[in-house]
mmCIF file of C-alpha atoms in Angstrom:
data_model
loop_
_atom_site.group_PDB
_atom_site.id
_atom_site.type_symbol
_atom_site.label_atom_id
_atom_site.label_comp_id
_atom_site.label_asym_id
_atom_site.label_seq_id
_atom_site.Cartn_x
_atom_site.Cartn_y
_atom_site.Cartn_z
ATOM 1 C CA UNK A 127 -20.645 43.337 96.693
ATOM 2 C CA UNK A 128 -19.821 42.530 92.930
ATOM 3 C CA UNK A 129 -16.711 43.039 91.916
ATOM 4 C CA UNK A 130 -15.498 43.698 88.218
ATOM 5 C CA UNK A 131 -11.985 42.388 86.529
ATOM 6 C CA UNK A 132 -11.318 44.272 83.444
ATOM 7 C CA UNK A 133 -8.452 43.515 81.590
ATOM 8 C CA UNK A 134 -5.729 44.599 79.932
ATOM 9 C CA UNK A 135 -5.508 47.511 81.731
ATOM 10 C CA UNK A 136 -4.378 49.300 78.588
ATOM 11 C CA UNK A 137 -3.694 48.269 74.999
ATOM 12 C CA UNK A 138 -1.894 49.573 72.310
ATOM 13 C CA UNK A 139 -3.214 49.103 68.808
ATOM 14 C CA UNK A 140 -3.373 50.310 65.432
ATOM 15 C CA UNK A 141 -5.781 51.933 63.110
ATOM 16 C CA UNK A 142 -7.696 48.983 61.329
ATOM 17 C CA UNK A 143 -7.140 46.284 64.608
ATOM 18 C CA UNK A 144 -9.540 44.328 66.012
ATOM 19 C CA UNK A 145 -9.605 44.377 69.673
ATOM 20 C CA UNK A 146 -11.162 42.560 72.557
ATOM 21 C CA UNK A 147 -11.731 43.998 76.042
ATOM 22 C CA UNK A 148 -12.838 41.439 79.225
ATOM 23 C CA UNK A 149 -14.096 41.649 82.414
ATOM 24 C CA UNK A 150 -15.081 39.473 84.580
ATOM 25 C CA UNK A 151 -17.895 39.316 87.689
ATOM 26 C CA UNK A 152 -17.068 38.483 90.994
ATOM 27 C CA UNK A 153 -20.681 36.287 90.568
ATOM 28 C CA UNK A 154 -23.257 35.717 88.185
ATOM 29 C CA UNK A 155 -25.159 38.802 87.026
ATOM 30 C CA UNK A 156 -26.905 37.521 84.461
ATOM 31 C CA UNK A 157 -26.552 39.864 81.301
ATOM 32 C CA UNK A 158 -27.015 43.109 83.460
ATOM 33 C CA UNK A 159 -23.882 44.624 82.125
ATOM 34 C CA UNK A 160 -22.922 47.336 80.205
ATOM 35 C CA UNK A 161 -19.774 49.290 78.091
ATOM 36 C CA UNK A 162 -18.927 52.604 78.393
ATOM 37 C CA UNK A 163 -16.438 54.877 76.069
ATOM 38 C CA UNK A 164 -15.195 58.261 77.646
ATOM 39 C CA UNK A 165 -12.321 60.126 76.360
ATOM 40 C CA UNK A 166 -10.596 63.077 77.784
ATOM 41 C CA UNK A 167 -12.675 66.011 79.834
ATOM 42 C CA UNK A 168 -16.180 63.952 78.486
ATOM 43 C CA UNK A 169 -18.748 62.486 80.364
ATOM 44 C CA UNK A 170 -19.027 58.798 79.457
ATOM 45 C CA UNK A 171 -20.911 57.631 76.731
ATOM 46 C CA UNK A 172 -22.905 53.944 76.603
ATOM 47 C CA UNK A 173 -22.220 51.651 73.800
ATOM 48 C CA UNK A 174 -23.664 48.302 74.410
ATOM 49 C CA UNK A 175 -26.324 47.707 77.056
ATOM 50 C CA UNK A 176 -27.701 44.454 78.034
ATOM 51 C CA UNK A 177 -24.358 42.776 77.414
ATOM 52 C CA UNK A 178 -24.756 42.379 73.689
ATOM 53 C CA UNK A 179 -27.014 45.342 72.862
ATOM 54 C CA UNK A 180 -25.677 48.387 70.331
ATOM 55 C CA UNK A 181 -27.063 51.980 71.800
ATOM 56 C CA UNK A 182 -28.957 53.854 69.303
ATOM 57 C CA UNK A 183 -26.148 55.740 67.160
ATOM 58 C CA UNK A 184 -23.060 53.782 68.196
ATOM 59 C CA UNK A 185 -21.527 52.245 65.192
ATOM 60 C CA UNK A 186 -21.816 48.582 64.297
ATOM 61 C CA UNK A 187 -18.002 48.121 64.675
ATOM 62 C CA UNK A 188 -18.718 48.322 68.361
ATOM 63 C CA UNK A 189 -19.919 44.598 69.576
ATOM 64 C CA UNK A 190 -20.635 42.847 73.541
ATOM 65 C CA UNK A 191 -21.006 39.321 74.448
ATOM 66 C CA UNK A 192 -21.072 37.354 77.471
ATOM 67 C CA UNK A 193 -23.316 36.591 80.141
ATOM 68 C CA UNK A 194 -23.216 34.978 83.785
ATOM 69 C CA UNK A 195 -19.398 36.084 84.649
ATOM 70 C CA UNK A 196 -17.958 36.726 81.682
ATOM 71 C CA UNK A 197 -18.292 39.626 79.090
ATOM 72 C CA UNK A 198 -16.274 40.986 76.155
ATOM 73 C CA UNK A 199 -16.578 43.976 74.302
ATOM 74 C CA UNK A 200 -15.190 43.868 70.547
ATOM 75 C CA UNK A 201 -14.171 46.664 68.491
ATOM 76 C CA UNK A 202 -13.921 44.893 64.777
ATOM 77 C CA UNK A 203 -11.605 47.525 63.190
ATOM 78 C CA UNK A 204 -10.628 50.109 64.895
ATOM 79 C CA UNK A 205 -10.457 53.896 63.752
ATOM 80 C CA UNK A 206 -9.138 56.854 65.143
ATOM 81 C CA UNK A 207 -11.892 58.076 67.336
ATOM 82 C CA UNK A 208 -12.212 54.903 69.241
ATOM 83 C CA UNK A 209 -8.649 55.790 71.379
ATOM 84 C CA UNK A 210 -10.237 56.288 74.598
ATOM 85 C CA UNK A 211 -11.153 54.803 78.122
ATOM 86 C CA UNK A 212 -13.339 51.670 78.491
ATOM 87 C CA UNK A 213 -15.197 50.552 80.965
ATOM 88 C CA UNK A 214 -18.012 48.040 81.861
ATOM 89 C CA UNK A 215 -20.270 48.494 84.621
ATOM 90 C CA UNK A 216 -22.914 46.038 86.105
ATOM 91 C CA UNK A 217 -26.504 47.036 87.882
ATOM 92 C CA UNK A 218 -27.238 43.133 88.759
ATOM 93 C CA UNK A 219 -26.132 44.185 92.255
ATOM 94 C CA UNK A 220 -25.834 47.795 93.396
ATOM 95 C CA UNK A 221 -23.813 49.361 90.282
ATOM 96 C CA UNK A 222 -19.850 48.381 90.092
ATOM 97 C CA UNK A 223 -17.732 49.905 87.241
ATOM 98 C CA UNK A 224 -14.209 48.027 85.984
ATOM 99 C CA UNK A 225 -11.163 49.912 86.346
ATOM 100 C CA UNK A 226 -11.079 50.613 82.584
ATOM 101 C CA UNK A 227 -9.006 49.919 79.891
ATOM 102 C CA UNK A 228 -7.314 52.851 78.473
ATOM 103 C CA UNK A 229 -6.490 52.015 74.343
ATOM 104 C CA UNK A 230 -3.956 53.886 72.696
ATOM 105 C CA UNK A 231 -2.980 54.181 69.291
ATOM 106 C CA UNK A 232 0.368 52.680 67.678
ATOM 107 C CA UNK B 212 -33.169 65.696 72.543
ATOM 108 C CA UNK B 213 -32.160 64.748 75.946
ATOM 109 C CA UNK B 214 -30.514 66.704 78.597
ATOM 110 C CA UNK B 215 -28.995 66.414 81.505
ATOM 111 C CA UNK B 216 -27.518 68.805 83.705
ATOM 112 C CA UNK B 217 -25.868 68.863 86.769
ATOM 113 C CA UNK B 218 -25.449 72.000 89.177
ATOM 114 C CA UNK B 219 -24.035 72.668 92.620
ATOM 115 C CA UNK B 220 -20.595 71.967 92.826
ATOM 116 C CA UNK B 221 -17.755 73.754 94.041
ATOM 117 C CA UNK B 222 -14.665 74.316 96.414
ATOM 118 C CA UNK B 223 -15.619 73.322 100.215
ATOM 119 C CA UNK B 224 -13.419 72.940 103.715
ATOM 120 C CA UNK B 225 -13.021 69.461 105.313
ATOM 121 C CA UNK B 226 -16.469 69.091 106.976
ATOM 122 C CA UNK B 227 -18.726 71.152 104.955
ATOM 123 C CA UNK B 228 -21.739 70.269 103.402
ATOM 124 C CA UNK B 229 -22.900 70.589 99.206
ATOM 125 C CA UNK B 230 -26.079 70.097 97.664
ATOM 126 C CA UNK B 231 -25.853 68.548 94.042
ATOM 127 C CA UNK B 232 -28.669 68.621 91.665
ATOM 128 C CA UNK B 233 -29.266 67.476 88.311
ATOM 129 C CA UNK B 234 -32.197 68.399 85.784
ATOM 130 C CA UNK B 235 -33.136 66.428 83.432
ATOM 131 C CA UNK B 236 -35.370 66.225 80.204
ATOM 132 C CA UNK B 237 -36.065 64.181 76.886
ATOM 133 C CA UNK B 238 -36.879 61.104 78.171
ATOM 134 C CA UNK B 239 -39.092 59.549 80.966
ATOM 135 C CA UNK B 240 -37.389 60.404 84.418
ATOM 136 C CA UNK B 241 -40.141 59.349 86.406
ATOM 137 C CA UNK B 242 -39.764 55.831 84.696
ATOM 138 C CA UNK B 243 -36.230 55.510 85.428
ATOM 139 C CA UNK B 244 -34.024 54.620 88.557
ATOM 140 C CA UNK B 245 -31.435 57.098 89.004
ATOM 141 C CA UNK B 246 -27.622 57.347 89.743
ATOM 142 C CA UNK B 247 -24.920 59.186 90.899
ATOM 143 C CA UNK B 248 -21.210 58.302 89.605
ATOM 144 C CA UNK B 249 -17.917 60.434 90.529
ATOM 145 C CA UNK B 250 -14.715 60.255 89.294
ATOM 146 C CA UNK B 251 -11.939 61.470 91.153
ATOM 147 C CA UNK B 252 -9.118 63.630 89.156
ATOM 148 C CA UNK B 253 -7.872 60.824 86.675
ATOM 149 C CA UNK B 254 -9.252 58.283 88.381
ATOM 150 C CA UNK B 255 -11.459 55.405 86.929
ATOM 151 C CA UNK B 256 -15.507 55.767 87.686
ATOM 152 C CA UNK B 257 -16.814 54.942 91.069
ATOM 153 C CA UNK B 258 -20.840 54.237 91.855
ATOM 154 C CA UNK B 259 -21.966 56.598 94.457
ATOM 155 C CA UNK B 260 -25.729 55.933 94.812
ATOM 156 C CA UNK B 261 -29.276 54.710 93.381
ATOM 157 C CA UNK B 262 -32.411 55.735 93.775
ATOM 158 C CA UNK B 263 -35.623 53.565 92.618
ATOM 159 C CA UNK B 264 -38.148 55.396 90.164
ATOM 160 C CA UNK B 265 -40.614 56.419 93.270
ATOM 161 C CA UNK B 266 -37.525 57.102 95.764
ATOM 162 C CA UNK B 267 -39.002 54.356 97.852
ATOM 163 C CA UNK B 268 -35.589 52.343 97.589
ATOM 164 C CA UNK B 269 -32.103 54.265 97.811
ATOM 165 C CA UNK B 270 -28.035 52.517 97.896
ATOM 166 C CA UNK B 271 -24.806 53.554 98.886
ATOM 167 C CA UNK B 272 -21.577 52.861 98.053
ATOM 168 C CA UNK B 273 -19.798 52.025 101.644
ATOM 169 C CA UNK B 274 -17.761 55.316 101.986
ATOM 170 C CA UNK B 275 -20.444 57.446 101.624
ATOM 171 C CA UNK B 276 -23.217 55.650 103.966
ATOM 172 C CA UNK B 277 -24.329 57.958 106.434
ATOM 173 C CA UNK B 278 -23.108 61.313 104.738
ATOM 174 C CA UNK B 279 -24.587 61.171 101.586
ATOM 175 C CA UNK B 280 -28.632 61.200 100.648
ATOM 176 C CA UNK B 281 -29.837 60.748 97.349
ATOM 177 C CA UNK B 282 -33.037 62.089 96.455
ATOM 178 C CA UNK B 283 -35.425 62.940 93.489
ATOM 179 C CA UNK B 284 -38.663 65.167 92.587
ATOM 180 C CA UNK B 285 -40.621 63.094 90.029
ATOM 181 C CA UNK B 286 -42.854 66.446 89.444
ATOM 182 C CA UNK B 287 -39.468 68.844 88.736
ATOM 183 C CA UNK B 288 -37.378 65.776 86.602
ATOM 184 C CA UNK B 289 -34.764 66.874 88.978
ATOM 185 C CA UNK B 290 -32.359 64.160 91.201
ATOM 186 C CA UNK B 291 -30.079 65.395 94.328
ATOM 187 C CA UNK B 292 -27.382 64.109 96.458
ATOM 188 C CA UNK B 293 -27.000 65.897 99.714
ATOM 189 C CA UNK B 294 -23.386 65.513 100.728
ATOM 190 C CA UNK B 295 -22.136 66.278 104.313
ATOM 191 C CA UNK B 296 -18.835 65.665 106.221
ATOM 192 C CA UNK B 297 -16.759 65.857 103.365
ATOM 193 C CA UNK B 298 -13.614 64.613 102.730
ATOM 194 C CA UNK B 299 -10.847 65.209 100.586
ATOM 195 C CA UNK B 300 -11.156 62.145 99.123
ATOM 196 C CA UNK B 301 -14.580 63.416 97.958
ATOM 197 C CA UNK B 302 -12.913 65.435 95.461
ATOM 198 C CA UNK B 303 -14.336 64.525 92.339
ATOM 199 C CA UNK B 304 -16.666 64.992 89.469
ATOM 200 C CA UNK B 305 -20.115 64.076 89.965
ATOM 201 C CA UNK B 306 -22.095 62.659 87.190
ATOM 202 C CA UNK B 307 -25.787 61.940 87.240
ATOM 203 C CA UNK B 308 -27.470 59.151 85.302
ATOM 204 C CA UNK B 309 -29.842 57.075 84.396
ATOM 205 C CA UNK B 310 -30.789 53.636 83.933
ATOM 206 C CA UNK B 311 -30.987 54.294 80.230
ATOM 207 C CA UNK B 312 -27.647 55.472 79.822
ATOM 208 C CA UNK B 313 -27.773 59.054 79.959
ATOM 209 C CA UNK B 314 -25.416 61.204 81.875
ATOM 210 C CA UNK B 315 -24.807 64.741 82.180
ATOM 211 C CA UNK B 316 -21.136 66.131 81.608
ATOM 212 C CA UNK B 317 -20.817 66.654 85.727
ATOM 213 C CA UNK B 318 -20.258 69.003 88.075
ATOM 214 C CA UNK B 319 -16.404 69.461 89.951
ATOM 215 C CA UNK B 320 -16.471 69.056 94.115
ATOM 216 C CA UNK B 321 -13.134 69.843 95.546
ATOM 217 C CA UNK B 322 -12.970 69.600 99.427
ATOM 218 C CA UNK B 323 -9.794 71.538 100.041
ATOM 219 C CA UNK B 324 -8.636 73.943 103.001
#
């Protein structure tokens, strides 16, 4: 099975910061990775797909990278409805999520 | 505009048995492999199953192998997961989704005495 590393576990930023979440595969899976936003009592909502792909709608401040074992998602400048839960979650093998990362505001 | 929406859940004993299903619309089910993700009261998101577009392929997480079937009617949009000997450590909310990214907003099983 593939395990996912995400990291931090949480963060605590401001309005206007850029931030940078990780994780990291267990083995190669290629760019078969994803980013998920959920906030409180919501279903979760895709942002990037593909690794580096923007979903239809998300906003452009919302960026992915990586491939092979390591992937970062990027939020340029962050704003007030981006507080929320991240997670990444990879279908290269079976699906696996991260643990999330759970970004507060200052 | 797509939908999806799960049905089924509820409070069961230790034991019991639930029948989840999820309808879906606004995009190509038939097209899609499907999912099932839970998340256990605030608890991060766990991978419960797959199933292949034409059902011929289907994957567990470990904990549910053997108790759990995941299945799908192509002709109805419509996935299921058949859970039996529940645990309390079942307790969760069940998401479905697809491939594509699209999840309903879940349905709550609590396996309680």
């Amino acid at each position: 099975d593939i395990q996912m590393t995400q990291s931090p576990s949480s963060l605590t930023a401001s309005i206007g910061d850029r931030v940078n979440i990780t994780c990291r595969a267990s083995q190669g899976i290629r760019k078969e990775l994803g980013w998920y936003q959920q906030k409180p009592g919501q279903a979760p909502k895709r942002l990037i797909y593909a690794a580096s792909s923007l979903q239809s709608g998300v906003p452009s401040r919302f960026s992915g990278s990586g491939s092979g074992t390591e992937f970062t998602l990027t939020i340029s400048s962050l704003q007030p409805e981006d507080f929320a839960t991240y997670y990444c979650l990879q279908h290269n093998n079976y699906f696996s999520f991260g643990q999330g990362t759970k970004l507060e505001i200052k | 505009e797509v939908q999806v929406v799960e049905s089924g859940g509820g409070l069961v004993q230790p034991g019991g048995s639930l029948r989840l299903s999820c309808v879906t619309s606004g995009f190509s089910f038939s097209s899609d492999w499907m999912s099932w993700v839970r998340q256990a009261p605030g608890k991060g998101l766990e991978w419960v199953a797959n199933i292949r577009e034409d059902g011929s392929a289907k994957y567990y997480v470990d904990s549910v192998k053997g108790r759990f079937t995941i299945s799908r009617d192509n002709a109805k949009n419509s996935l299921y997961l058949q859970m039996g000997s529940l645990r309390a450590d079942d307790t969760a909310v069940y998401y479905c989704t697809s491939v594509d990214g699209y999840w309903g907003q879940g349905t709550l099983v609590t396996v309680s005495s």
